[in-house]
Amino acid sequence: MYEQLSTILMVLALATCIVNTAFSIVAAHHGLGEVNADYSDSEQLCAARLLFISQAFGIVGAAFARISVALYEMYLFGSSVSVNKKSRTWLWRQLKNHKIVLWVNVTAQILVNSGALLQVYLQCRPVARQWDSSVQGICVSPEVHVKLGYFQGGGGQYLYRLDAFSIADVEAPSSPDINDSPSWDINPFRDAAACLAKTTLLGMLAAPEDYSYTVTPLVIAWTIEQYLSITLPDQQHSAQKVEEVAILGGGITGLASAFYISEAFKDVHVTLYEASSRLGGWLRSSSVDVGNGKVVFEQGPRTLRPNVPNGLVTLDLLDRLGLQNDILMTSKESVAARNRFIYYPDHLVRMPGPGSSLLGVLSSMLSEPVFQGLLYGAMTEVFRPRPNDIDDESVGAFVSRKFGPAVTDNMVSAVLHGIYAGDVYQLSAKSILGKVYKTEEQYASVVLGNMLEATRNDSLVPLLDLHMMRYLKPFMVASNGQPLPGTEILAKVRASSVYTFKRGLGQLAESLESTLRKLPNVTILMNTPVESLEMVAHGNASKVQLAPKSTTQSAARGLTHRYSHVVSTISGKTLSSITQPWNCLSPLAGTPSVTVMVVNLYYSNPELLSIHGFGYLLPRSLAFDQNPERALGVVFDSDATIGQDEIPGTKLTVMLGGHWWNGWDTYPDEEEGANMAKSILARHLNIIEEPQAVRVALQKECIPQYTVGHASRMRRASSSLLDHFHGRLRVAGNSYSGVGLNDCVRAAKELTMKLEVDSKATGLEDLVAGGETWTRREKGTREWGYS
């Protein structure tokens, strides 16, 4: 009976798998997993619907096959077969005499897979939301799928292993249907690891609030790839061997990538292509002679924060470069750390922060117009949860919904002017607000969520941040809080609010360039933009072919070069324009950038400022007559970066433009920019004397804007990179996962770590797989040097 039932179930398993395959093929025909513009939205919805149906047949087929295996085991145990002496183990005898073990497994498989099948159809209400996220409804948390996956995978692996071990040991010479010496490739540890990886990855890839058609193809594709990466390590290694690497772009991300890769792969040659005549990208520090001494002007970023974990990655890099003695710190107790201002409506208003008393904060909130609506919004935002159909929204829409439009226009817009120079009503809340957006998702309230989080003994942290912090072992501290050997740089900056270098942040780029030029396995090509990039066949493998255009270096002019891997740190828009086939990376072109004019001014009078601090920002709600120049903010450099200059004085930086200049074809020239900056200072700070030195720099398209839908675009871009370049083209830089210098250095480090383990990656997989995955860490732990 067992043999007949086993045969029937195996035939049913084959039939259901054929149906499953058929639906998957038709789904692929309609563009399953594709993001190419050739497939319409209706076709992609059709593909997701077909995939939904094929899922059910896949579950049923797997269940039939597993139960068939168990029934065949029962047939073997009940038949008159001889057994090898080496097989007469206690375990085998127990299994032979107690077939109930297999009956329990068969029953468990039926129940678990029936539950999985029901879960496929009941996970969303209505069912149509499974493949169409625009349908109004609700989907259950994918945590249920993950737990069910453990049971499915674990039970199946157990039956497969039981089947393999027993049949390999059983002889049945009287039965011609049973092979006397079957060949088995058994690695239970490997398969168990694959099972765990599969189910864990399901949880990482699925969006917590939805399991719709935008997620399902990614889950399946990444599950298959992860399984193959574990079960077929040799094949994957040979296909992804790092032989030679090209890096596009000589900004901070490109320089850091070249440093990390050349250090990790000492036998691999690294070629860095830079389109301009200088390295460092937007890091632009200059030492200016003002007559009786020199001062440092920053025309890009000017300070770094020792935050966790991105700041620790940068500190690790500084330690390797030997820059410990060149660090200039701004103490947490300094006036710059304590005093940060917003100008509204016609005067500077100090923001709550270190050193602020509760009474002073309350008084300010009740009397200053800039705080209008904040207290009422904070007390009532719990009654304004996020609608179920919102996956992403602008920061302005989010803050206005929770706290009121006045808070958005008066305060939040000013903060984003200082970080992104961007429009608060265009920037993505999901990509920028991080933990705040996650807290509202989990508790339906930001204020209540933070209050509840404060009562817990653990805190919510991004899973990827936790992994990075644990990786940074050189920055661990002893249990008594003292630094371990080699961690002096951490101890030095822990007490600082921000820090810089004696010659400005450009010193970091200079140090990286100097180090790289000394390495025998690194070549730097200046004035060498890359005009095209495509995958080509190269023997039995594939490589990425570059066509650079050189104006000065004949070694690269007019030639094509092939590399096993290419790392692009140029903007996503530029990369999209040079890749072949044309438009294959179109999602990368969806990230716009803004232009900022930076005006540095030095005054010999050190007592010029009547108020001191880091500086002030200008909100979008400021009346036009208070900001006709469309300035973004003013930095008091002489307060914020003490110790760079040879002589005393007052040093200021005015930032103009940003999103205010979107759509402009021409920009102010240097003289106009200087006059605009002086007008701002005269109106806001009553500074009317002429500066002793002025420097003006127009930084075109310098800050990428993570507009609404950024995370979704990066998912599609990651899929396109894998489809067209199979892990050989990877991206990093401020177009993707963070616009700050610390973000760029971390991106370079993570990209190199993935090259080291030789996994197929794009540089965007963290945004796809882990950008929405959070975990909890016990409060007060000091495993990475910060509590």
JSON list of N, CA and C in Angstrom, two decimals, residues 65 338-339 460 707:
[
{"chain": "A", "resi": 65, "resn": "ALA", "atom": "N", "xyz": [5.68, 15.64, -2.75]},
{"chain": "A", "resi": 65, "resn": "ALA", "atom": "CA", "xyz": [6.97, 14.96, -2.90]},
{"chain": "A", "resi": 65, "resn": "ALA", "atom": "C", "xyz": [7.52, 14.52, -1.55]},
{"chain": "A", "resi": 338, "resn": "ARG", "atom": "N", "xyz": [26.37, 73.93, 21.48]},
{"chain": "A", "resi": 338, "resn": "ARG", "atom": "CA", "xyz": [25.20, 74.28, 22.27]},
{"chain": "A", "resi": 338, "resn": "ARG", "atom": "C", "xyz": [24.24, 75.23, 21.54]},
{"chain": "A", "resi": 339, "resn": "ASN", "atom": "N", "xyz": [24.78, 76.04, 20.66]},
{"chain": "A", "resi": 339, "resn": "ASN", "atom": "CA", "xyz": [23.96, 77.08, 20.03]},
{"chain": "A", "resi": 339, "resn": "ASN", "atom": "C", "xyz": [23.81, 76.85, 18.54]},
{"chain": "A", "resi": 460, "resn": "LEU", "atom": "N", "xyz": [15.51, 49.99, 19.35]},
{"chain": "A", "resi": 460, "resn": "LEU", "atom": "CA", "xyz": [15.31, 49.61, 17.96]},
{"chain": "A", "resi": 460, "resn": "LEU", "atom": "C", "xyz": [16.46, 50.14, 17.13]},
{"chain": "A", "resi": 707, "resn": "THR", "atom": "N", "xyz": [14.11, 61.81, -3.38]},
{"chain": "A", "resi": 707, "resn": "THR", "atom": "CA", "xyz": [12.71, 62.19, -3.47]},
{"chain": "A", "resi": 707, "resn": "THR", "atom": "C", "xyz": [11.80, 61.00, -3.20]}
]
